[in-house]
CSV table of C-alpha atoms and ligand atoms in Angstrom, one decimal:
chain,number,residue,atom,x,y,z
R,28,UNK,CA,-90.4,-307.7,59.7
R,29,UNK,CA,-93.9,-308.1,58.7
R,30,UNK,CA,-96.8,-306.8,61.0
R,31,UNK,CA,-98.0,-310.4,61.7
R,32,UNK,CA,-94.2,-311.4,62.2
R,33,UNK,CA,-93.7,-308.2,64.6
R,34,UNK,CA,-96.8,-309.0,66.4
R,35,UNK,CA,-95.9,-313.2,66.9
R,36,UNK,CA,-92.4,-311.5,68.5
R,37,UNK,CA,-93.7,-309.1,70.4
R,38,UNK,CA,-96.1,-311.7,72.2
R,39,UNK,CA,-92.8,-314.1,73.0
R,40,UNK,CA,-90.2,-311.1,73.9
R,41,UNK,CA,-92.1,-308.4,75.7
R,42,UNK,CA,-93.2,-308.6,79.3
R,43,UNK,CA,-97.2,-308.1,78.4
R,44,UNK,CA,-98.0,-304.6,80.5
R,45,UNK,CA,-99.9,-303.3,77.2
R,46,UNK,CA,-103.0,-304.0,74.8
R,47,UNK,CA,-101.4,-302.6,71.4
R,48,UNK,CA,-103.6,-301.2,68.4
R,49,UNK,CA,-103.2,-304.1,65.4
R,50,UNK,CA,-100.5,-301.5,63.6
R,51,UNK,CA,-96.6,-300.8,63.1
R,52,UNK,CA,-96.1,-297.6,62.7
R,53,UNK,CA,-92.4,-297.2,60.8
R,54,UNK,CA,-92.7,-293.4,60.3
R,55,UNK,CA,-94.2,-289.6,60.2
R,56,UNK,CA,-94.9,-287.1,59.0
R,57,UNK,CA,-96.7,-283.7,60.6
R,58,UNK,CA,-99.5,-284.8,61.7
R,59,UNK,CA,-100.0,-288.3,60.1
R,60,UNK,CA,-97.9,-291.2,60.5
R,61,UNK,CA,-97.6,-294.7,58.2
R,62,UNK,CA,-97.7,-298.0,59.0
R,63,UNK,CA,-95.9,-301.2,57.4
R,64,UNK,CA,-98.0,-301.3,54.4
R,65,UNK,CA,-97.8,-297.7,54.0
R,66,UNK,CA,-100.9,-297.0,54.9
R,67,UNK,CA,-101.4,-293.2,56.1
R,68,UNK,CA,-103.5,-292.2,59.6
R,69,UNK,CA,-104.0,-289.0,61.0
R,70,UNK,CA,-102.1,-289.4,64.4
R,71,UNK,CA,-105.2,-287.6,67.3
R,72,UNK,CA,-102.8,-289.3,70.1
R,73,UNK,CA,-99.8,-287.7,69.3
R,74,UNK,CA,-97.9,-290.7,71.2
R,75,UNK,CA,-100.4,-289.8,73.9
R,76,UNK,CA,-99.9,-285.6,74.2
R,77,UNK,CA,-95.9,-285.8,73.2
R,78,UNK,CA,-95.3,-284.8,69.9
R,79,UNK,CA,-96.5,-281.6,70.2
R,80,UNK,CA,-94.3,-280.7,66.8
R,81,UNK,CA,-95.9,-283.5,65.2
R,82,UNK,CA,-93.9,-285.7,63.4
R,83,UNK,CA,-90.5,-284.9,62.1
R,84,UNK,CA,-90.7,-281.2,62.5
R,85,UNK,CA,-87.6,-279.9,61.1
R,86,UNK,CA,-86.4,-277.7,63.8
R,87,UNK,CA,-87.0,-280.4,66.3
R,88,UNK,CA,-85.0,-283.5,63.7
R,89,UNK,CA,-81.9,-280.6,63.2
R,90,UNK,CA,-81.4,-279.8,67.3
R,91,UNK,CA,-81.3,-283.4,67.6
R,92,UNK,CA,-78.7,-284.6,65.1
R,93,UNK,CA,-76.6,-281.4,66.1
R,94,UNK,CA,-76.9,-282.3,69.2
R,95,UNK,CA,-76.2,-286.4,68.7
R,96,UNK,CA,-72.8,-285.1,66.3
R,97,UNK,CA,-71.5,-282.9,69.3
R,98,UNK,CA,-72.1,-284.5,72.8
R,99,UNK,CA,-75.1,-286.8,73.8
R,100,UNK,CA,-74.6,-287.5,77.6
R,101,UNK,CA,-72.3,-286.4,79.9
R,102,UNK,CA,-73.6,-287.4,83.3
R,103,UNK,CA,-74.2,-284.4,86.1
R,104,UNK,CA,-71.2,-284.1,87.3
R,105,UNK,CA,-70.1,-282.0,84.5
R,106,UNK,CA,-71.7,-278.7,83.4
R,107,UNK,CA,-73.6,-278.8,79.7
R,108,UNK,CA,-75.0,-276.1,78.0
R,109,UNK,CA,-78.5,-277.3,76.7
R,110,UNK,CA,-79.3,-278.1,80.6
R,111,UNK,CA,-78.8,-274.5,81.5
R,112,UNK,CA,-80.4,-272.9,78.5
R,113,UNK,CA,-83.4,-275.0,78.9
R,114,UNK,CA,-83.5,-274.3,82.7
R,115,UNK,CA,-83.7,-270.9,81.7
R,116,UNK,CA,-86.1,-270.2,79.0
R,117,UNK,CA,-88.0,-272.7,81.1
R,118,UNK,CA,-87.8,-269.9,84.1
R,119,UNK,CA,-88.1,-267.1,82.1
R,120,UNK,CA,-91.1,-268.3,80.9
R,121,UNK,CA,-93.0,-269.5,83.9
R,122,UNK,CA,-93.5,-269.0,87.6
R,123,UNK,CA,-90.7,-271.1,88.8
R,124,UNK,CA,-87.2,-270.2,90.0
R,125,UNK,CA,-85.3,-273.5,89.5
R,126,UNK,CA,-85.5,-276.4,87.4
R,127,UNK,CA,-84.7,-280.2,88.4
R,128,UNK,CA,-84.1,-282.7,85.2
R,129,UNK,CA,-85.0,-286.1,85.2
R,130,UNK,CA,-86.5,-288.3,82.5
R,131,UNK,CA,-90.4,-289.1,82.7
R,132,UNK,CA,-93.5,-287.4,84.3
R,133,UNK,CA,-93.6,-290.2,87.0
R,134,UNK,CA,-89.8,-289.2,87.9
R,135,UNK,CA,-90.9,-285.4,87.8
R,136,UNK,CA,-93.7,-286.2,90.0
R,137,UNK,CA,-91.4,-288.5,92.2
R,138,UNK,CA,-89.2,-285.4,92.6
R,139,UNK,CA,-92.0,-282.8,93.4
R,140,UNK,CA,-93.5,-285.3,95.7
R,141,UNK,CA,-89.5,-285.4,97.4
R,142,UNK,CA,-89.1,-281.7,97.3
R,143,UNK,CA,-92.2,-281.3,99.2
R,144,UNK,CA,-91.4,-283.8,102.0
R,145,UNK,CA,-88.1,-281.8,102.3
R,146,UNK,CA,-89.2,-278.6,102.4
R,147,UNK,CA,-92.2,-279.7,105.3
R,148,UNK,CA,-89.4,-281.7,107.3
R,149,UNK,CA,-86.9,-278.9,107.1
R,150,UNK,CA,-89.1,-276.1,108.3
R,151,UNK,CA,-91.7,-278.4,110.2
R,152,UNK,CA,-89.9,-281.7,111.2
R,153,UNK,CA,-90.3,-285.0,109.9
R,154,UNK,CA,-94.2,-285.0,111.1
R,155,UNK,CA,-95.2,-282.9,108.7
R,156,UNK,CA,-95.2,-285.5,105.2
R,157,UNK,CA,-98.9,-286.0,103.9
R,158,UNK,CA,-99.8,-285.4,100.3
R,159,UNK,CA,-102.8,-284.8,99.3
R,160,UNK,CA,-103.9,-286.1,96.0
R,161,UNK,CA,-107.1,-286.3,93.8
R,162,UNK,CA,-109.1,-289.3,93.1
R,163,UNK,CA,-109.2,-290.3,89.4
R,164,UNK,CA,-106.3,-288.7,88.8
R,165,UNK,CA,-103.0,-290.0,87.6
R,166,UNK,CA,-99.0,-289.8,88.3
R,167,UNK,CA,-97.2,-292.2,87.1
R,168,UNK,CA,-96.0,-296.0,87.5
R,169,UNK,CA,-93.4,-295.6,90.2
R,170,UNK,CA,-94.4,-297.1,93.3
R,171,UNK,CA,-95.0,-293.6,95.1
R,172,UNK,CA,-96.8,-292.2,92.0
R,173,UNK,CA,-98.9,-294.9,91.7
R,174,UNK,CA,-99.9,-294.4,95.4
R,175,UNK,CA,-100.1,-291.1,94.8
R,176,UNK,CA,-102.6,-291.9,91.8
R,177,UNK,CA,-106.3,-292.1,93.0
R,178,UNK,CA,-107.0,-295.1,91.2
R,179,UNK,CA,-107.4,-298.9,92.4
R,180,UNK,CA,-107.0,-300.3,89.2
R,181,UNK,CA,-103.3,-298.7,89.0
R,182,UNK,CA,-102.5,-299.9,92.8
R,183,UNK,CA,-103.9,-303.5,93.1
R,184,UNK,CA,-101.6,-306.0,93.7
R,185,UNK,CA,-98.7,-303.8,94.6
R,186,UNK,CA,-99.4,-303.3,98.1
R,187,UNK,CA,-98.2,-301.8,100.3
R,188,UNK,CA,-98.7,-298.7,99.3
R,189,UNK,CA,-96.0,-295.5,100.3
R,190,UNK,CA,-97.4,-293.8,103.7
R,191,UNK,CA,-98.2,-290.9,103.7
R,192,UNK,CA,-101.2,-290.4,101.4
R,193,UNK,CA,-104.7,-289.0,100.8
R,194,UNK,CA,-107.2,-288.7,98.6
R,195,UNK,CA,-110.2,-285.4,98.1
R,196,UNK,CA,-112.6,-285.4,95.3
R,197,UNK,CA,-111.5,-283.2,92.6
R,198,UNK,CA,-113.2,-280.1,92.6
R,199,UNK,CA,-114.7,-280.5,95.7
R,200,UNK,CA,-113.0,-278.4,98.2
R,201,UNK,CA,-115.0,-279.8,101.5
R,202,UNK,CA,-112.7,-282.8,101.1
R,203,UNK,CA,-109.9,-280.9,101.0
R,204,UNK,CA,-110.3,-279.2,104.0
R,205,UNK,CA,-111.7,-282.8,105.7
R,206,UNK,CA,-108.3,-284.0,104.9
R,207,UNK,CA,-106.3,-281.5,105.8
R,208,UNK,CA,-103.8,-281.4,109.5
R,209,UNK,CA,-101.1,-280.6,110.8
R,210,UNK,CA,-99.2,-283.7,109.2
R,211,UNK,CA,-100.3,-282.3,105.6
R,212,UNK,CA,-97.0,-281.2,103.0
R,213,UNK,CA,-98.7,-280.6,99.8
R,214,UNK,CA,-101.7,-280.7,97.8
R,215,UNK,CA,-101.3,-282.5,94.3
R,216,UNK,CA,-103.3,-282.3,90.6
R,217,UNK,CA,-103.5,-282.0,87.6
R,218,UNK,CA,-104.8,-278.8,86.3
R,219,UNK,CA,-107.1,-281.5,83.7
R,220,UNK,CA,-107.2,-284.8,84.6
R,221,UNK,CA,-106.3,-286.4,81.7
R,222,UNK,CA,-105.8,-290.2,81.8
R,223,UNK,CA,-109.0,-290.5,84.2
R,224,UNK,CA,-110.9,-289.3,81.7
R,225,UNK,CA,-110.5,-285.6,80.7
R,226,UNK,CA,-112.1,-283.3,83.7
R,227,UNK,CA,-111.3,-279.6,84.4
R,228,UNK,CA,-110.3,-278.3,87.7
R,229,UNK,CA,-112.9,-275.0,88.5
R,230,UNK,CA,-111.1,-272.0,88.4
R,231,UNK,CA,-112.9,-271.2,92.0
R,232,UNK,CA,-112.3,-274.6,93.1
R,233,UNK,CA,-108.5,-273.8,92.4
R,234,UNK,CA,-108.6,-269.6,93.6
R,235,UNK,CA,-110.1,-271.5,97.1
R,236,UNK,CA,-106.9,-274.3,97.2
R,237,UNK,CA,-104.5,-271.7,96.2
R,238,UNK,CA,-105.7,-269.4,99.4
R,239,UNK,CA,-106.1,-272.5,102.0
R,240,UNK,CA,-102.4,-273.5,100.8
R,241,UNK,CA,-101.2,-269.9,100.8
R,242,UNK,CA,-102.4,-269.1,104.9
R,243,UNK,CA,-101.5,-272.9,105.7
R,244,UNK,CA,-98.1,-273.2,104.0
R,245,UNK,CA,-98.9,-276.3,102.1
R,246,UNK,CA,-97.7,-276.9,98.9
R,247,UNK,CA,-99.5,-276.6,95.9
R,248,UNK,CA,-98.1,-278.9,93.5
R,249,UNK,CA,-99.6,-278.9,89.2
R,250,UNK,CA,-98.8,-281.8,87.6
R,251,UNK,CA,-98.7,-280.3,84.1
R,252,UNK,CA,-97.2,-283.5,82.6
R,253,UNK,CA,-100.1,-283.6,80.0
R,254,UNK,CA,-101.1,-279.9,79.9
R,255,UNK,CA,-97.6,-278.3,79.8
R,256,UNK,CA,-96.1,-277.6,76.6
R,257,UNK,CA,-99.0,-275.4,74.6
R,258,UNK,CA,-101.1,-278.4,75.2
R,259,UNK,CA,-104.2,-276.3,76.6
R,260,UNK,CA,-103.4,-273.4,74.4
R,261,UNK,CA,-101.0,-271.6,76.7
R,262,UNK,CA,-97.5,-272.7,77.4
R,263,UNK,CA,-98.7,-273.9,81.1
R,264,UNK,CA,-102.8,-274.7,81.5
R,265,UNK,CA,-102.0,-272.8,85.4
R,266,UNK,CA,-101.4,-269.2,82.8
R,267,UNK,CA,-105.4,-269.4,82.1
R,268,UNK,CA,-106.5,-270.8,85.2
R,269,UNK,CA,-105.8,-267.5,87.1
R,270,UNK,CA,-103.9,-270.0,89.9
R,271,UNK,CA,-100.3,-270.3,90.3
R,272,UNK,CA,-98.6,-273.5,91.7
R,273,UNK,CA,-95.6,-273.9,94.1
R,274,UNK,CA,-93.9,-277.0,92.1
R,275,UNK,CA,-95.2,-277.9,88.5
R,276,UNK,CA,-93.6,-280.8,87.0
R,277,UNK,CA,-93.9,-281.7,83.1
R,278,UNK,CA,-92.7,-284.4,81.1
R,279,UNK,CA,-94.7,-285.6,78.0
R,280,UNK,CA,-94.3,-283.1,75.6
R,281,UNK,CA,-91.0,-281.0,76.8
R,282,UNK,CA,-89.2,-282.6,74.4
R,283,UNK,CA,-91.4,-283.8,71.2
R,284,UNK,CA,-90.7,-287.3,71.7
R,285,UNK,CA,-87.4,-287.5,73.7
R,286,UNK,CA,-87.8,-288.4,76.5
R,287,UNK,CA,-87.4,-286.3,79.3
R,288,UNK,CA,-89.1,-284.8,82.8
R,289,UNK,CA,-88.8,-281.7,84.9
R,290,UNK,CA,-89.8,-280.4,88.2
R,291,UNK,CA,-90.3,-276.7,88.2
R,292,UNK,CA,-90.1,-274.8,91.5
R,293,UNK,CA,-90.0,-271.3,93.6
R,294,UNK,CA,-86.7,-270.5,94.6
R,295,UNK,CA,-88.1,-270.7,98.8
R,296,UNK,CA,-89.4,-274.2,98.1
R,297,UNK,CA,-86.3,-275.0,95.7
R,298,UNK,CA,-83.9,-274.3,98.4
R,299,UNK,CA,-85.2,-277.4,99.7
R,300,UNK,CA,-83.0,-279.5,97.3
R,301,UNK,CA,-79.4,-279.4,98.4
R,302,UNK,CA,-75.9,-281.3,96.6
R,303,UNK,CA,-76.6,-284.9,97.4
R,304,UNK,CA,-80.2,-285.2,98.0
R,305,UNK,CA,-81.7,-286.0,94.8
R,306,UNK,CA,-80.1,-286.8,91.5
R,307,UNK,CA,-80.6,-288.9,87.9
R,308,UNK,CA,-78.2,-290.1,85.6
R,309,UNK,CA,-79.7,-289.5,82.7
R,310,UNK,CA,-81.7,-286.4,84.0
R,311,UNK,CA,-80.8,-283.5,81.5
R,312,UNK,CA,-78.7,-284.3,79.0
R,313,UNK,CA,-77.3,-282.5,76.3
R,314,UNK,CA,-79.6,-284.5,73.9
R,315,UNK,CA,-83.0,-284.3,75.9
R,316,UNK,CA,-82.6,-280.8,76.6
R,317,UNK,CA,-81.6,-279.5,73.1
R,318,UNK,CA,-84.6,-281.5,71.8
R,319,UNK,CA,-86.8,-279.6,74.2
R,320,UNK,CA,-85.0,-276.0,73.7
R,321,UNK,CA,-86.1,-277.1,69.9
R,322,UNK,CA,-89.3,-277.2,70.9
R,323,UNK,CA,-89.2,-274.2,73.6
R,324,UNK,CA,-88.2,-271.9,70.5
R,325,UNK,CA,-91.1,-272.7,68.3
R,326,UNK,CA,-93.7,-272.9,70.7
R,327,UNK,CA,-92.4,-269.2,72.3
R,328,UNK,CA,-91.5,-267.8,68.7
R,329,UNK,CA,-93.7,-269.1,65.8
R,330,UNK,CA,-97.4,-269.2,65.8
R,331,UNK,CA,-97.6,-272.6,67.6
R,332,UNK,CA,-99.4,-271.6,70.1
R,333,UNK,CA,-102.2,-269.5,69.0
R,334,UNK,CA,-102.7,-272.2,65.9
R,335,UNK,CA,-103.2,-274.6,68.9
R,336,UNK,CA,-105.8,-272.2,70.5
R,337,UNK,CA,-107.8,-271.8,67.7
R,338,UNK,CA,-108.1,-275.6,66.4
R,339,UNK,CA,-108.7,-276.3,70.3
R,340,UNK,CA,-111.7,-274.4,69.9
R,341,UNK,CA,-113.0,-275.5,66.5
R,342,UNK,CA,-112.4,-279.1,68.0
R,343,UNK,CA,-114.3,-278.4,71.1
R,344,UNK,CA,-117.1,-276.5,69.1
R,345,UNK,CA,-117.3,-279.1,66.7
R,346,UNK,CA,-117.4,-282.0,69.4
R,347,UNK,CA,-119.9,-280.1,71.2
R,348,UNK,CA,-122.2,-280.1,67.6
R,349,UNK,CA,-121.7,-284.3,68.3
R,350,UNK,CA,-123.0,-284.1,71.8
R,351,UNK,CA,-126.5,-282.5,70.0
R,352,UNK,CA,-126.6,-285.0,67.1
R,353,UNK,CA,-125.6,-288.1,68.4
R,354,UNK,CA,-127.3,-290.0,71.2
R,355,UNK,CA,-124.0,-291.9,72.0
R,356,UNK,CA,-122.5,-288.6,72.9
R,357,UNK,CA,-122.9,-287.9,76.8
R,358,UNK,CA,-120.1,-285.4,77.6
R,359,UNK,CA,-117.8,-283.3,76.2
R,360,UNK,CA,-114.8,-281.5,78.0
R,361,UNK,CA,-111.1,-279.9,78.0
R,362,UNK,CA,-109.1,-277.4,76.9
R,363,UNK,CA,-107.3,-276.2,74.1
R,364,UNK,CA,-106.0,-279.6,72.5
R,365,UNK,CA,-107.1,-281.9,75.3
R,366,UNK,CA,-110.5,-282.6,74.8
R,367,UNK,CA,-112.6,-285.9,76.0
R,368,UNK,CA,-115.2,-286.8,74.8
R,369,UNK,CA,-117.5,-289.5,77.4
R,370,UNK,CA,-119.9,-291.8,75.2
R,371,UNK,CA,-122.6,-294.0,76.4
R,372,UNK,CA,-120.8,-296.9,75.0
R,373,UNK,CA,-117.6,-298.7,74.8
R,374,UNK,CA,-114.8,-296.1,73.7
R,375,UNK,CA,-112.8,-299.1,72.4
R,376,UNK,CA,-114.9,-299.9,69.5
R,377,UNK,CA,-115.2,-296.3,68.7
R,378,UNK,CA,-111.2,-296.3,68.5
R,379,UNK,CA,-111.5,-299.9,66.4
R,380,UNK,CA,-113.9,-297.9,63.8
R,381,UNK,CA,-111.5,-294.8,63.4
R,382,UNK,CA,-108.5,-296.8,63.1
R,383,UNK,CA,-110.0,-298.9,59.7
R,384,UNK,CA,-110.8,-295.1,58.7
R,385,UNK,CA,-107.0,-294.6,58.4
R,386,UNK,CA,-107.5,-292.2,62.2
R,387,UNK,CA,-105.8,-293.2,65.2
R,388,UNK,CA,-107.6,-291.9,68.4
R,389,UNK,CA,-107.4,-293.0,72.0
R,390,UNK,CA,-109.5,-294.1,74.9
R,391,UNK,CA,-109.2,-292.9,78.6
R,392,UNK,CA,-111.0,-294.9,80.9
R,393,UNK,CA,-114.1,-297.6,79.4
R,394,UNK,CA,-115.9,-294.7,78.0
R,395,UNK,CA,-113.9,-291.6,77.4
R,396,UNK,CA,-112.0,-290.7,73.8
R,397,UNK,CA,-109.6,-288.6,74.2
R,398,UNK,CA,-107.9,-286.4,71.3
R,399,UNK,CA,-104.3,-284.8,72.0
R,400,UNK,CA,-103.4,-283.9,68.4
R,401,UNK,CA,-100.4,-282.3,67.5
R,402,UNK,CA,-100.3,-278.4,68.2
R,403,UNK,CA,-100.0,-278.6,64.8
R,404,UNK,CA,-103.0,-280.2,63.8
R,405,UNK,CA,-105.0,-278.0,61.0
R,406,UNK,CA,-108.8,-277.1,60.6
R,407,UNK,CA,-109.0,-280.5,57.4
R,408,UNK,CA,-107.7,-283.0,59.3
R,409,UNK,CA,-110.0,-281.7,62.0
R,410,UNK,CA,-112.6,-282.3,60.3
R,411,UNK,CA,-111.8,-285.6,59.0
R,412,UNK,CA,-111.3,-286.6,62.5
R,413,UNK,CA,-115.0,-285.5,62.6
R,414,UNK,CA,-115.9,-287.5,60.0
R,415,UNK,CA,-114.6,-290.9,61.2
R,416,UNK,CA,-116.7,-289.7,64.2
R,417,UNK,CA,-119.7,-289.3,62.6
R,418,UNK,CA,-119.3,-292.9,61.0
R,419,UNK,CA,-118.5,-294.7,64.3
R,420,UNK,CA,-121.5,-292.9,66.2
R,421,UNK,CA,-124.1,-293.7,63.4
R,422,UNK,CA,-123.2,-296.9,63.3
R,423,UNK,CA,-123.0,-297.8,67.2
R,424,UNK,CA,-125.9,-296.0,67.2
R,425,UNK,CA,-127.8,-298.5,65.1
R,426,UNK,CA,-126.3,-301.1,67.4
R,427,UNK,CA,-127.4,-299.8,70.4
R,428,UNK,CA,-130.8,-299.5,69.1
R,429,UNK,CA,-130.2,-303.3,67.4
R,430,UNK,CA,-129.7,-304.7,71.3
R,431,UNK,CA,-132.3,-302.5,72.8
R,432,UNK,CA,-135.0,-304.6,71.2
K,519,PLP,C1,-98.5,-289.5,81.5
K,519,PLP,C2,-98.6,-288.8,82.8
K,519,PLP,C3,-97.7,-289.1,83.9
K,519,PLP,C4,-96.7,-290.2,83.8
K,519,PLP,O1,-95.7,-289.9,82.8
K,519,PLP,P1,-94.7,-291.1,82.4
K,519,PLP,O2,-93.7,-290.4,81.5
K,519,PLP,O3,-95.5,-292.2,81.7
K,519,PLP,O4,-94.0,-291.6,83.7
K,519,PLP,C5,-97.9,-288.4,85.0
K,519,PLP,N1,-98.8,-287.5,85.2
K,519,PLP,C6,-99.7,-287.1,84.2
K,519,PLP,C7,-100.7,-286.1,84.4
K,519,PLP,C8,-99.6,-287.8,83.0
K,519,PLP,O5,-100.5,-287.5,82.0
């Protein structure tokens, strides 16, 4: 089907829940993908931080057609393999005792936010329920992750809301501790907030939750659906932030594409979850979880990770060289591969301008780009990222200067 055909089809089939860039991208390669017309673009969105292998890595394209040949589902009431390996190498190589599989970060998030309730009503009766979550931040699309998402926009017109709910300032502890009684379960971020535009939590800021939950027994939940996976330069973005979590859920890039979620916990908080009291069909099976033992195996064995490092900080440094150069440029923050960039204009025009330069990147919020390459992305198409950038900005630029008179 043609891309005017596509688009004519989309509008008459598809409930309309998305704005869509004026592409069809048929297929990949590394870190660039092709559209209809076989046109090429560098892919900075990665399908929004989840093919950390790029495209068509050939580790991850081999697990999966293995995998497809032998056994795709099975349901849970069977044992599988690539559940249990990936459980494992997931323990092994994090805090966490226990694994839960489901199949998206709002279903991880669901479960961590279950898990906690459970654990509070079991040791401290059904009073004890609150969650405490950041504003700007995002969890998800399920009606208790979108209450547990500090963001009107993602809440109006649902009401009502879940009970059972509250909402500090990120990074600033004082509301944390306002919030805070007897009823309070958990405490829930994301180690970067990505989807509200690219902040980083403090390292104090999170040393001082870590200690408040610690003496109070409250649970301190990561949502590491966008940082897991090597995203921030280490496996988890808790590893560098000197703070470990009680439940850590991840999702987006787990699996390089396929879709899948997990909620990671201690084994004292785990024990919360008994036979019967949470479950998914779907949730870790055989074809998810050898896609994401695929990509466990590269990140943990190859040089993945420390190429993702590396180009995290030339994209930072070299963002931060925009910031000097170009009036439009107002901010610039994130980790590793997860960087934002706030402008002083419209993002979405900025995003318009790199997509005719054959570069896809991707707004967060009115004014934020965001840029959550591949791991794999190299020091070139780094810098052709940069100059797309360059374009856009000198060009606004001259706008901006156009309306100001
Ligand atoms: C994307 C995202 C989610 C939601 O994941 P879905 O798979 O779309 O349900 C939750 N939390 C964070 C931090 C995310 O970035």
């Amino acid at each position: 089907m043609p891309t005017e055909e596509l688009r004519d089809a989309a509008a008459k089939y598809l409930m309309q829940t998305y704005t869509r860039q004026p592409i069809s991208i048929v297929r990949g390669r590394g870190s660039k993908v092709y559209d209809l017309e076989g046109r090429e673009y560098l892919d900075f969105v990665g399908g929004i931080a989840v093919n950390v292998l790029g495209h068509g890595h050939p580790d991850l394209v081999q697990a999966i057609q293995r995998q497809a040949a032998q056994l795709i589902h099975t349901s849970n009431l069977y044992y599988t393999e690539p559940q249990v390996q990936l459980a494992k190498t997931l323990v092994e190589h994090s805090f966490a005792d226990r694994v839960f599989f489901c199949n998206s970060g709002a279903e991880a998030n669901e479960a961590a936010i279950k898990l906690a309730r459970r654990y509070a009503h079991s040791k401290y009766g059904a009073d004890r329920f609150e969650i405490i979550t950041m504003k700007n931040s995002f969890h998800g699309r399920t009606l208790a992750t979108i209450t547990a998402t500090g963001q009107d926009k993602v809440q109006k017109g649902f009401e009502p809301l879940m009970p059972g709910f509250g909402y500090a300032l990120f990074n600033d502890f004082a509301t944390i501790e306002a919030l805070t009684n007897e009823r309070t379960a958990g405490i829930m971020l994301e180690p970067v907030q990505g989807e509200g535009g690219v902040y980083v939590a403090d390292r104090d800021y999170l040393k001082r939750l870590r200690e408040f939950c610690t003496k109070r027994d409250i649970l301190l939940i990561f949502d590491e659906v966008q940082t897991g996976m090597g995203r921030t330069g280490t496996l988890f973005a808790y590893e560098q932030l000197g703070v470990t979590p009680d439940i850590m859920t991840l999702a987006k890039g787990l699996a390089g594409g396929v879709p899948i979620g997990a909620c990671l916990a201690k084994e004292s908080v785990a024990s919360a979850f008994i036979p019967g009291v949470h479950a998914s069909t779907f949730g870790g099976n055989p074809l998810a979880c050898a896609a994401a033992l695929a990509v466990c195996r590269v990140l943990l064995e190859g040089s993945v990770l420390d190429q993702a490092k590396r180009m995290g900080e030339y994209l930072a440094k070299s963002l931060a060289d925009c910031k000097d150069r170009y009036r439009v440029v107002r901010d610039v923050r994130g980790i590793g591969l997860l960087q934002g960039v706030e402008l002083t204009i419209d993002a979405k025009a900025v995003v318009a301008d790199c997509l005719a330069r054959g570069v896809l990147i991707n707004a967060a919020g009115e004014r934020v780009l965001r840029f959550v390459p591949p791991l794999i992305i190299t020091q070139r198409e780094i810098d052709k990222l940069l100059e797309a950038l360059a374009a856009s900005f000198t060009r606004r630029m001259g706008e901006a200067k156009d309306t100001h008179h």
